[in-house]
Structure formats: C-alpha cells, structure tokens
Amino acid sequence: MDAVRNPFAPGAGSRPPELAGRETILQDAQTAIQRALLGKSSRSQMLLGLRGVGKTVLLNKIEEMAEAAGHVTSSIEAPEGKALSELLVPKINQTLRKLSTSENAKAKAHRALRALRSFASAFKLSYGETSISVDPEVGVADSGDMEADLPELFVHVGEAAKAAGKAWTLLIDEVQYLRSEDLAALIVALHKVNQRDLPVLFFGAGLPQVAALSGDAKSYAERLFHYPAVGALEEADAETAIRQPIEGEGENIDDNAIREILAKTKGYPYFLQEWGYQCWNIAEGPRIKLEDASKAAGEATKRLDEGFFKVRFDRLTPKEREYVIAMAKLGAGPYRSSDVADALHETLQSLGPRRAQIISKGMIYSPSHGDIAFTVPMFNEYLIRNYVEKPSKA
C-alpha cells in the first residue's frame, strides 16, 4: 500500500488516527472544563498507566478541549531532577499576560504578576528570555517555602482568570518525576483554589505509582484527585483502533489479520500503532491479509527493540540491568521482591537501594506491598529475547 497514505502514527505522544476506548475519560474531562467556566468545582484528574498506553495523547487532547472552551492552558512535561517552581514561572507569566488583555482582569492580573515576581525572587529563579517587568508584591508568595507560596500564587492566578471570565488549566505530564516536596505543594495549591471555587483545573499523567506518591505527599489527595486508569484497550476498542484508520483510507483488513494483531499487541495502543504501521507498508493492497500481519510482527518487534524498549534499558546501570533481567527470568510478573533477591543470591535489604533507584527512573513500580512490576508493557519479553536468549549483549 502507499506508504505516504499510511494512517498509523507510532511515536511518543503522537495522536493515533482513531482515539478508541477513551470516551469516558474525555467526557469526564469535558464536564470538568465546562463546570470550571460556570464557577463550579470539579476534582482534578491524574491519568495513570504504563508506558505506551496513550496518557500523553490524552493530555494533549484535553488541552485542546480546554482551549476550545475558552480556558487558558499551561502544559508542562516534568523532567527528572528539575524544580517545579522553575517549570511554572514562565508558564504562569505567559498565562497572566494573556489574562491581562481582558479589561475586567487587568488589575487582578497585574497583582498576580507581582506575586509571581515575588515567588520567582524567593526561589532565586532566572527567567531566561522571559521577564516579569513589575515590582514584587511584598509579603505575598515570597517566604521561600514552596508549600506556603505556591497556594498563594495559584489563588492570584485563579482570581485573575475569574475576573476575565475564563479558567486556567494546568497540565503536567510525567508527574512521577516531581520531587516529593513539589508534589505536596502542588496538591496544597490545588486544594486551596478548590476551596475558594476559583476556575483552576489540573490534569496530570504519570506511572501507576503516582497515586501512592500523591497519598504519601498529602493524605487528602485521594479526595482531591480522580485517578482514571489508562490501560490496554478492550478487544472491541483495539479492533476499532486498527480497522477504522484503514477503512478511512478506502482499504480493508481481514478479520483474521485483526485477530493476529490483537494477539501480538495485547491491546496496548503504542503497539497497535506500530503493528498497524508495518502491516500497511507490507501489504500490497487493497486488503491487509493474515500473512501481512504475520510478516509485520518481525518488523514491528525489531523497531520496538531498537527504540521503545532499548532507550529505556540504556538508562540503567549494569547492576540495575542485572536486576531487571533477573525479574524477566521469573516470568511475566508482577514479581515478589524476595524472589528477585533469591535469584540474585542477595538479601532483600542489600537490594533495596538498587530497587529504589530503578523505581525512581520510572522502569519499575510497586503495585502492592512486596511486589514489583515493569512500567513498560511486554518489557520482560524484550529482555528475554535480547539478554537471556542472547546473553552476550547484556
């Protein structure tokens, strides 16, 4: 088939041609967006799931929905080791400048900008190319205590948005990389604006451990956030994600080819995109057949091994690699930490720091006490293929 017309888009954060199986999440987000504009509170949302399930795609879609409804949005991807204050200052500055174009909001936006200047000064932040050309608001958001200052700053932004007849939506991807004190401050800030019925919404996305991290940061986080699970697609939705884009281009796919793709991908959205992409390029058309889907498996697996899986494995130290390979040898998981320790002939206590470091890198998480699992679907199969069956690569 014509590669130029290939409808599939395997890539980090790339929107699939058919956003199947996420209607409930998007409808809940739309309700929250509309309620905010009416001055009615809604719980913030934290999308949780493994790698490659489409959390970033959903965040991007929600941002589009919010902007279309009249919200001012700020989108952030949290990198490892960077302070939230540093990430927020330029985004909030941009938000307030947009709000200040409303005649009704000029005074509130100006005061919020002064609070932002105080906040930035307190945390000794440089703005790069961004400048905040107002005097600081003395005594507001300037204590240098993130948990005290961020709520004050959010209240000022919320008041400016309310005066402008708008809402502010903050979106943060990779929430698990936020420092614990920053996550706690964010939760307090969102709680404060929620208590005051200010039009501020938050949508976050992260790995499954974010729910526990939020609860550890502030016990009331479970009441503040809604935690939609973003996982593998149900069979009917996975079929739609493959069939609709193909038929949208005027081509067809056999049912048995669909079944082959679903069996290989287990319904994970990123893998569906990769298999669909390869099937399209392999098929001579106008119909994708079972043999095309079977041939596609080799190319899709190779691309995943060289990209999606490898970039994550390469972030690990030799000792951390030894740990995850030991996990993979035990089967599909989840795994008991004690079983991994036994496999490595070490004590559970001696492996604790190594396990914690792998968790901090976002490679594994603890679904329940004493258990660990990979954050990347089918990662155990990748390790077996490349580092157990071919041990010379390890």
mmCIF file of N, CA and C in Angstrom, residues 9 117 123 157 237 313 327 392:
data_model
loop_
_atom_site.group_PDB
_atom_site.id
_atom_site.type_symbol
_atom_site.label_atom_id
_atom_site.label_comp_id
_atom_site.label_asym_id
_atom_site.label_seq_id
_atom_site.Cartn_x
_atom_site.Cartn_y
_atom_site.Cartn_z
ATOM 1 N N ALA A 9 0.484 6.159 13.282
ATOM 2 C CA ALA A 9 1.496 7.129 13.727
ATOM 3 C C ALA A 9 2.172 6.663 15.004
ATOM 4 N N ARG A 117 6.400 37.632 40.547
ATOM 5 C CA ARG A 117 7.740 38.213 40.683
ATOM 6 C C ARG A 117 8.301 37.913 42.072
ATOM 7 N N PHE A 123 12.604 32.093 45.139
ATOM 8 C CA PHE A 123 13.234 30.826 44.774
ATOM 9 C C PHE A 123 14.456 31.026 43.870
ATOM 10 N N VAL A 157 -3.628 33.688 40.493
ATOM 11 C CA VAL A 157 -3.892 33.336 39.094
ATOM 12 C C VAL A 157 -5.373 33.015 38.912
ATOM 13 N N ASP A 237 -12.434 -2.133 21.226
ATOM 14 C CA ASP A 237 -11.804 -0.832 21.009
ATOM 15 C C ASP A 237 -10.477 -0.980 20.259
ATOM 16 N N PHE A 313 16.083 0.706 28.527
ATOM 17 C CA PHE A 313 17.088 -0.195 29.090
ATOM 18 C C PHE A 313 18.447 0.498 29.195
ATOM 19 N N MET A 327 14.408 -10.199 37.031
ATOM 20 C CA MET A 327 12.940 -10.131 37.070
ATOM 21 C C MET A 327 12.346 -10.862 35.871
ATOM 22 N N SER A 392 25.207 -12.544 25.365
ATOM 23 C CA SER A 392 26.413 -11.760 25.063
ATOM 24 C C SER A 392 26.132 -10.272 24.964
#
